[in-house]
Amino acid sequence: MSIVIRDVREHELDSVLALNNNGGMAILPLDAAKLRRFYDTAEYFRVAERDGNLAGFLVGYGSDSEHDSSNFAWFQQRYPSFFYIDRIVIASRRRGGGVGRAFYADAQSYAELRYPQMACEVLLDHGADAALLFHGSFGFREVGQNTMADVDLRASMLLKDLCSYQWVHETYGDHLPDVPWVGHPRRALRVHQPTGT
């Protein structure tokens, strides 16, 4: 069956919250207020559907965002421009079925038009081999480690160079063509929608 990746809808936030908090020890828990901040501020907040059911979600921020993550701040202190994956959560029954790969392909196709690098982390204290292998197969490399003081967990800080960015930036600058597949940041879409739609 096909996997559909699309922007999250507001009425799905309770389901996303449940999915996150059932994600296991490698996923930090969320409360409704933090999830609402993601919804209101994330540049990229998309869900995956498989067979008509919610199969996962991915939240991402550009490097100029005012995101309140210590791991995001770690990257901001070291890299001038990047797209940061704050979290990806796949429903346990869907793991290993291609949903994570579909998300990373979608996130990369979005990011490489706008940022030279993509960043994320993998928590190391709860058996990280599968997650590190998954990210390595996508070209991520470890560029350091960070201990998250608020939760006392170590994270492997991963970075991937996005090879298309330089050509896109030299050719189009900040004025990408207005074609549907390019997409636009979620906040820009909400801000510019006419009232009543």
mmCIF file of C-alpha atoms in Angstrom, residues 3-9 12-13 15-17 19-20 27 30 34-35 37-49 54-62 67 82-91 98-112 115 118-122 134-135 138 140 160 186 190:
data_model
loop_
_atom_site.group_PDB
_atom_site.id
_atom_site.type_symbol
_atom_site.label_atom_id
_atom_site.label_comp_id
_atom_site.label_asym_id
_atom_site.label_seq_id
_atom_site.Cartn_x
_atom_site.Cartn_y
_atom_site.Cartn_z
ATOM 1 C CA ILE A 3 2.474 6.015 1.906
ATOM 2 C CA VAL A 4 1.076 9.555 1.769
ATOM 3 C CA ILE A 5 3.111 12.391 3.320
ATOM 4 C CA ARG A 6 1.166 15.619 3.920
ATOM 5 C CA ASP A 7 0.949 18.607 6.274
ATOM 6 C CA VAL A 8 -0.558 17.845 9.677
ATOM 7 C CA ARG A 9 -4.110 19.074 10.298
ATOM 8 C CA GLU A 12 -4.999 15.466 14.307
ATOM 9 C CA LEU A 13 -2.873 16.891 17.129
ATOM 10 C CA SER A 15 -3.530 11.559 17.664
ATOM 11 C CA VAL A 16 -0.015 12.886 17.028
ATOM 12 C CA LEU A 17 0.468 13.418 20.770
ATOM 13 C CA LEU A 19 1.685 8.513 18.788
ATOM 14 C CA ASN A 20 4.636 10.453 20.229
ATOM 15 C CA ILE A 27 11.421 9.450 21.892
ATOM 16 C CA LEU A 30 5.480 15.698 24.741
ATOM 17 C CA LYS A 34 4.651 21.687 23.434
ATOM 18 C CA LEU A 35 2.897 19.969 20.542
ATOM 19 C CA ARG A 37 4.100 25.130 19.831
ATOM 20 C CA PHE A 38 5.323 22.731 17.147
ATOM 21 C CA TYR A 39 2.095 23.238 15.228
ATOM 22 C CA ASP A 40 2.292 27.038 15.531
ATOM 23 C CA THR A 41 6.020 27.471 14.840
ATOM 24 C CA ALA A 42 7.492 24.520 12.898
ATOM 25 C CA GLU A 43 8.496 25.192 9.331
ATOM 26 C CA TYR A 44 7.854 21.546 8.461
ATOM 27 C CA PHE A 45 5.260 19.468 10.344
ATOM 28 C CA ARG A 46 3.999 16.593 8.273
ATOM 29 C CA VAL A 47 2.290 13.282 8.921
ATOM 30 C CA ALA A 48 2.393 9.989 7.071
ATOM 31 C CA GLU A 49 -0.704 7.981 6.250
ATOM 32 C CA LEU A 54 -1.747 7.826 10.811
ATOM 33 C CA ALA A 55 1.632 6.087 10.571
ATOM 34 C CA GLY A 56 4.016 8.770 11.846
ATOM 35 C CA PHE A 57 5.060 12.403 11.873
ATOM 36 C CA LEU A 58 8.155 14.569 11.375
ATOM 37 C CA VAL A 59 8.793 18.077 12.743
ATOM 38 C CA GLY A 60 11.516 20.335 11.316
ATOM 39 C CA TYR A 61 12.862 23.870 11.760
ATOM 40 C CA GLY A 62 15.117 26.140 9.733
ATOM 41 C CA HIS A 67 13.154 26.902 18.536
ATOM 42 C CA PHE A 82 20.719 24.135 8.230
ATOM 43 C CA PHE A 83 17.370 22.370 8.380
ATOM 44 C CA TYR A 84 16.858 20.651 11.723
ATOM 45 C CA ILE A 85 14.743 17.554 12.231
ATOM 46 C CA ASP A 86 13.460 17.924 15.778
ATOM 47 C CA ARG A 87 11.763 14.557 15.842
ATOM 48 C CA ILE A 88 10.477 11.755 13.712
ATOM 49 C CA VAL A 89 8.073 9.223 15.197
ATOM 50 C CA ILE A 90 6.822 6.123 13.411
ATOM 51 C CA ALA A 91 3.982 3.994 14.811
ATOM 52 C CA GLY A 98 9.399 2.365 4.583
ATOM 53 C CA VAL A 99 7.601 5.207 6.392
ATOM 54 C CA GLY A 100 10.830 6.639 7.836
ATOM 55 C CA ARG A 101 12.516 6.499 4.433
ATOM 56 C CA ALA A 102 9.527 8.234 2.825
ATOM 57 C CA PHE A 103 9.699 10.993 5.464
ATOM 58 C CA TYR A 104 13.423 11.553 4.997
ATOM 59 C CA ALA A 105 13.039 11.702 1.209
ATOM 60 C CA ASP A 106 10.244 14.259 1.572
ATOM 61 C CA ALA A 107 12.087 16.318 4.206
ATOM 62 C CA GLN A 108 15.272 16.321 2.141
ATOM 63 C CA SER A 109 13.480 17.387 -1.025
ATOM 64 C CA TYR A 110 12.049 20.304 0.968
ATOM 65 C CA ALA A 111 15.294 21.193 2.772
ATOM 66 C CA GLU A 112 17.777 20.972 -0.104
ATOM 67 C CA TYR A 115 19.465 24.911 3.254
ATOM 68 C CA MET A 118 20.280 18.843 7.299
ATOM 69 C CA ALA A 119 20.789 18.187 11.018
ATOM 70 C CA CYS A 120 19.290 15.837 13.588
ATOM 71 C CA GLU A 121 20.258 13.815 16.633
ATOM 72 C CA VAL A 122 19.932 10.258 17.864
ATOM 73 C CA PHE A 134 19.269 4.233 9.432
ATOM 74 C CA HIS A 135 20.721 7.757 9.438
ATOM 75 C CA PHE A 138 21.002 8.436 4.324
ATOM 76 C CA PHE A 140 24.385 11.539 7.886
ATOM 77 C CA LYS A 160 24.247 15.733 6.158
ATOM 78 C CA ARG A 186 3.755 26.148 6.693
ATOM 79 C CA ARG A 190 -1.168 30.204 7.182
#
